[in-house]
Short mmCIF file of C-alpha atoms in Angstrom, two decimals:
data_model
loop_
_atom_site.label_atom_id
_atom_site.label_comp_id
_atom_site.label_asym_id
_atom_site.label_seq_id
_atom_site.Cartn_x
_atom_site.Cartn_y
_atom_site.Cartn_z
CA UNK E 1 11.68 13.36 -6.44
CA UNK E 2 8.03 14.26 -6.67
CA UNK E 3 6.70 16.94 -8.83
CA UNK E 4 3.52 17.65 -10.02
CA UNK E 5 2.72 18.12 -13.78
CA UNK E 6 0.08 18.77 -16.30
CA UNK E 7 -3.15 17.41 -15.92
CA UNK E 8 -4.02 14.44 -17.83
CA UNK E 9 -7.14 11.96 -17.92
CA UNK E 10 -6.43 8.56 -15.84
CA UNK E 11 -7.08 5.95 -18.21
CA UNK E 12 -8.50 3.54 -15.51
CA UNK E 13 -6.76 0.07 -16.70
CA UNK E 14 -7.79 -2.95 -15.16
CA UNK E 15 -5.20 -3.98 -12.32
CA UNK E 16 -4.59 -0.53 -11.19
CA UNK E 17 -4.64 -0.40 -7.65
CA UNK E 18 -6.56 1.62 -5.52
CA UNK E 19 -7.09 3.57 -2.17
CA UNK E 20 -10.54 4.38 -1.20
CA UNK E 21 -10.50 6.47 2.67
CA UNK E 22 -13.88 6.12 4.23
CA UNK E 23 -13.91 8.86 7.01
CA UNK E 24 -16.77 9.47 9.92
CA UNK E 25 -16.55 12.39 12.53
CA UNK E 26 -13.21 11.77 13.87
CA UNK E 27 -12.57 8.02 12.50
CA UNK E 28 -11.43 6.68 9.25
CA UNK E 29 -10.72 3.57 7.28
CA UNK E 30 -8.76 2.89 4.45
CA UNK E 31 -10.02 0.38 1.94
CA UNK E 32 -7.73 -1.37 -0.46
CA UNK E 33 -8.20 -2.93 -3.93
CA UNK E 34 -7.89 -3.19 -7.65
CA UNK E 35 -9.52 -2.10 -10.90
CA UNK E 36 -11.63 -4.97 -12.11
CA UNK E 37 -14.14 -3.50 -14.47
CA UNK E 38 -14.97 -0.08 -15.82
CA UNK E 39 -17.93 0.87 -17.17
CA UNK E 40 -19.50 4.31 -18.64
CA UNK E 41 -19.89 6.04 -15.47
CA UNK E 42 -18.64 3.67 -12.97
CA UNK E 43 -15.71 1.70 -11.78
CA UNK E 44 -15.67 -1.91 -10.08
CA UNK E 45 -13.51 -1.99 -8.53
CA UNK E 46 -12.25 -5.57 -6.59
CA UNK E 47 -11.40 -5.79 -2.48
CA UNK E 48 -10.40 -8.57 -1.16
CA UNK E 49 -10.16 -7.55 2.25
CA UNK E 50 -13.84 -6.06 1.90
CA UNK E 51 -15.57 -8.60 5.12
CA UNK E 52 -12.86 -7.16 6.94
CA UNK E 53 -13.45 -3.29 6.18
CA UNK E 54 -17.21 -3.75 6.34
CA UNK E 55 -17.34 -5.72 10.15
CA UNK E 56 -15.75 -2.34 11.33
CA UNK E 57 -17.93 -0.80 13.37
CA UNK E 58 -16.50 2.76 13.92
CA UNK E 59 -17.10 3.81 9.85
CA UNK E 60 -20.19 2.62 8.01
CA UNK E 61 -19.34 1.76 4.25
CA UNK E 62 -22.49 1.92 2.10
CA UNK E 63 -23.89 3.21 -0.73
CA UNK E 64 -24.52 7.10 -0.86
CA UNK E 65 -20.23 7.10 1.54
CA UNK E 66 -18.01 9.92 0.18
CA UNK E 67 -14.19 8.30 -0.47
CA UNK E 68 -11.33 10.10 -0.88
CA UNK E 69 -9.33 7.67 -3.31
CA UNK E 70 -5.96 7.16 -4.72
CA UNK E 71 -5.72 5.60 -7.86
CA UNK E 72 -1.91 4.52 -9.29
CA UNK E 73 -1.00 4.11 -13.04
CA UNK E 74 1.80 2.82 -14.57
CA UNK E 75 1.29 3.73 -18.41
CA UNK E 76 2.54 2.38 -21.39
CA UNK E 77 5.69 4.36 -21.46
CA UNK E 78 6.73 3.53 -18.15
CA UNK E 79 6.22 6.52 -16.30
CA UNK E 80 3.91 6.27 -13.07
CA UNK E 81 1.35 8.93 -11.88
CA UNK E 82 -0.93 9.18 -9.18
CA UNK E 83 -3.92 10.77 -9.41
CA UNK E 84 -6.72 11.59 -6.48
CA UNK E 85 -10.23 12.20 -6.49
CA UNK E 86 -13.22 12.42 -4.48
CA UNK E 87 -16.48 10.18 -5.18
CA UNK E 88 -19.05 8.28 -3.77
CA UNK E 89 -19.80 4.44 -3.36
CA UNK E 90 -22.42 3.05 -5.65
CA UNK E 91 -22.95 -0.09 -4.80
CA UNK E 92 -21.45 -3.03 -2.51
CA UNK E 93 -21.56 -6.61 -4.08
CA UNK E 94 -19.91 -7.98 -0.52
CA UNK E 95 -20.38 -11.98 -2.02
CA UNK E 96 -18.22 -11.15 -4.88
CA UNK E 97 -16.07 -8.25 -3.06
CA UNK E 98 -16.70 -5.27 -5.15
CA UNK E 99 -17.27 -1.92 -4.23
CA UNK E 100 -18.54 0.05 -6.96
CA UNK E 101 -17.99 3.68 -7.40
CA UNK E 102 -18.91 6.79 -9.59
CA UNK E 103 -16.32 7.54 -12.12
CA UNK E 104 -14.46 11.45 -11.51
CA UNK E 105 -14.75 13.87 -13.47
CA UNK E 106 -12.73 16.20 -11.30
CA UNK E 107 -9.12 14.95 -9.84
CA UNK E 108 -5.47 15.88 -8.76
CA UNK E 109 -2.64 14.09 -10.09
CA UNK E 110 1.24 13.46 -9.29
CA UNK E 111 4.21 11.74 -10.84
CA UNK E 112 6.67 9.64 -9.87
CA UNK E 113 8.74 9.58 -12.94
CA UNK E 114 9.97 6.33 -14.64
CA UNK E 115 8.97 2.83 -12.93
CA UNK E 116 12.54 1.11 -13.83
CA UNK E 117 13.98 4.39 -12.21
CA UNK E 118 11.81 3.74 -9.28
CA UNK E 119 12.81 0.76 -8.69
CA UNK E 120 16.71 1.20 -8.32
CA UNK E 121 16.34 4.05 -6.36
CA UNK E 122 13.61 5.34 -4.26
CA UNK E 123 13.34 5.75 -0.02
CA UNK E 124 9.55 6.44 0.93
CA UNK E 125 7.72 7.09 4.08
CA UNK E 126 4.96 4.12 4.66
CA UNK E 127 3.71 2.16 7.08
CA UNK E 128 2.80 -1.66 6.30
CA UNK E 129 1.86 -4.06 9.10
CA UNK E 130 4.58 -6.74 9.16
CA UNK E 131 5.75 -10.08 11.20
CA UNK E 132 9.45 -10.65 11.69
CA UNK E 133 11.66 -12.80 13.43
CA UNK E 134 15.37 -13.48 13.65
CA UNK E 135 15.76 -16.66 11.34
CA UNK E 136 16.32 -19.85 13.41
CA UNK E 137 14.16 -18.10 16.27
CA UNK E 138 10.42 -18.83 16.75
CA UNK E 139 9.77 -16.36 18.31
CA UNK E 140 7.33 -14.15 15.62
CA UNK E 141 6.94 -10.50 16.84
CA UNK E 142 4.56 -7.43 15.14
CA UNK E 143 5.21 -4.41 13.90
CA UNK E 144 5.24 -2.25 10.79
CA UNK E 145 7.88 -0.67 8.56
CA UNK E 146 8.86 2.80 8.81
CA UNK E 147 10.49 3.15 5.34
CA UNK E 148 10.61 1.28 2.44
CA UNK E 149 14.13 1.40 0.28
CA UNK E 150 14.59 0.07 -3.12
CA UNK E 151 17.08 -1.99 -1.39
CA UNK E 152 15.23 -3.05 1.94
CA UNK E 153 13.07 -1.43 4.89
CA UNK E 154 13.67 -0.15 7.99
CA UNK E 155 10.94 -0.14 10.97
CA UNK E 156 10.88 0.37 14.51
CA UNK E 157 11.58 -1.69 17.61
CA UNK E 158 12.19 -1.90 21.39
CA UNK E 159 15.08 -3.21 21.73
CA UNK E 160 18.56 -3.13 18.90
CA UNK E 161 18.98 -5.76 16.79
CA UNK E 162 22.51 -6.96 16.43
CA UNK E 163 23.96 -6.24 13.32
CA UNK E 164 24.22 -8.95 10.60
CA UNK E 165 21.33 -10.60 12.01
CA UNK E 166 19.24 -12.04 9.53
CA UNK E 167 15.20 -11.35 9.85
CA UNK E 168 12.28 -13.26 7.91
CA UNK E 169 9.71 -10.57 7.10
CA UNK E 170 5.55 -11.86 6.84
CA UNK E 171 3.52 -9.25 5.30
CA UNK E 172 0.48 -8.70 3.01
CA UNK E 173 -0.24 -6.54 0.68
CA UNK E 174 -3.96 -5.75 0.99
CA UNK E 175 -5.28 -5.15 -2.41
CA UNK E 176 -3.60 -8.61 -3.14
CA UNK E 177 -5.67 -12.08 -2.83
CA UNK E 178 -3.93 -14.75 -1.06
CA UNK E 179 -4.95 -18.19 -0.41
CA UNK E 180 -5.80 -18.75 3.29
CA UNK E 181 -2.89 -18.10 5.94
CA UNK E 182 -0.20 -17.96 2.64
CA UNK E 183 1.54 -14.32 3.21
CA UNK E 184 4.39 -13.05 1.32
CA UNK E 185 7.67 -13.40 2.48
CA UNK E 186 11.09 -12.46 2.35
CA UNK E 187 14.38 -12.37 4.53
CA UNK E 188 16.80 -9.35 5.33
CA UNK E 189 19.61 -8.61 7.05
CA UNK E 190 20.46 -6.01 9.76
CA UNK E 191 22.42 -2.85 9.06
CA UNK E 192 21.96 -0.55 11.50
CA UNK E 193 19.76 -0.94 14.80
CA UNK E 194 19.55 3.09 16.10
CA UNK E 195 18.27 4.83 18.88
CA UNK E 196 15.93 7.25 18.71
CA UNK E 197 14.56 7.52 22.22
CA UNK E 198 13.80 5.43 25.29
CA UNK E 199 13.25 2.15 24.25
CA UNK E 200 12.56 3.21 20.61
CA UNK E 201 15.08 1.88 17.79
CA UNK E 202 15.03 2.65 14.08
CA UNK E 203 16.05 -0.85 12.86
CA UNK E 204 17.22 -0.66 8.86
CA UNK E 205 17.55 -4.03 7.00
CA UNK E 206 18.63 -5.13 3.68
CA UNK E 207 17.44 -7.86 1.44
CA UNK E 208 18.91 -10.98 1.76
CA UNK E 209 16.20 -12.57 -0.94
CA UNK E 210 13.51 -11.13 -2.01
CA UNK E 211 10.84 -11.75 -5.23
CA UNK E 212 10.66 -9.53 -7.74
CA UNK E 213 7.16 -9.37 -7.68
CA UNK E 214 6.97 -8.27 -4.35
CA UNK E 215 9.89 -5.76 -4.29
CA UNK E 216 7.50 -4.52 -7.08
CA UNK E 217 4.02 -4.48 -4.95
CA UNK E 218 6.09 -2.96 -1.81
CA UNK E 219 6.88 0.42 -3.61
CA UNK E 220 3.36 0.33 -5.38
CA UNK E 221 1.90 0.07 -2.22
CA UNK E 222 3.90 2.88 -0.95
CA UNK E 223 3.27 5.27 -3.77
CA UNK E 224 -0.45 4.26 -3.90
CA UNK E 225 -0.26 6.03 0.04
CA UNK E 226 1.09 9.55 -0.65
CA UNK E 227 -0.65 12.45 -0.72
CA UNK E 228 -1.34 14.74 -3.68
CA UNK E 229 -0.87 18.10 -3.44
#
């Protein structure tokens, strides 16, 4: 599915989303966000998440920090690359939620082939932090996915789920503002519930209903996590 092709500039639009890893000694963080503003020799690049990433106390984030980063592009003719560099944080504007960085002049890159083709048809490796529980129960449990389909997810749990039951999945994309405690949601039914050892299940669902638009963040957010060669 993945292949990796002749080098070409990233063009750096506004909206693109972005991975920056923050690593120290034996600890690392990964810090979410988007493209908002691109300037000679730097990007702006917006977090929304960026209180969060900066209260950690395990990796400083500060000017002068190395980040390994993952930027995503969907271009104009539809086909989607991924291309990875290595910079260094310029500045941090925390009361606006920027992180600046210096713009690459050295990178990897990877395609993905054609978005609309992506989206009928890809199964990728990806963890997401998630909330889910059986509709009509209030119970809410944790987890995170395992896979994401083009037709649902699968993740793990402790115990089977029955077959046909119907799950409402919480999640948020980080790189994506929300308005306080509003989450994106969508509900899915159970196909499968198998073991894979002791008290470990590989649960696989498939949407019930589901927005576009979030169907379409769920496999950027999964591309926007693999590695380039």
């Amino acid at each position: 599915m993945f292949g990796l092709f002749g080098k070409k500039e990233p063009s750096f639009d506004i909206d693109s989303a972005i991975k920056m890893v923050a690593i120290e000694g034996n600890n690392w963080i990964d810090i979410y966000g988007v493209i908002e503003n691109v300037k000679k020799d730097e990007i702006e690049i917006k977090v929304p998440l960026l209180p969060q990433y900066m209260a950690n106390t395990l990796v400083p984030i500060s000017p002068e920090k190395e980040v390994d980063t993952n930027l995503l592009e969907i271009h104009k003719d539809g086909s989607v690359k991924l291309f990875n560099f290595s910079t260094k944080i310029k500045d941090i504007l925390l009361s606006e939620r920027i992180i600046v960085i210096s713009k690459p002049s050295k990178f990897k890159e990877k395609t993905f082939g054609k978005a609309k083709e992506l989206l009928n048809n890809f199964d990728i490796e990806v963890e997401i932090d998630i909330e889910y529980n059986a509709v009509g129960v209030p119970h809410v449990q944790k987890g995170k996915t395992h896979r994401i389909f083009h037709n649902g997810i699968s993740l793990f749990t402790s115990i089977p789920i029955p077959v046909k039951t119907i799950i409402e999945v919480s999640l948020k994309i980080p790189y994506v503002e929300y308005a306080e405690k509003k989450k994106d949601k969508f509900t899915a039914s159970v196909v499968e519930s198998k073991q894979l050892e002791k008290k470990k299940f590989e649960t696989v669902l498939n949407y019930e209903s589901i927005e576009d638009s979030l169907k379409n963040y769920l496999l950027e957010y999964s591309l926007l996590n693999q590695k380039v060669d």
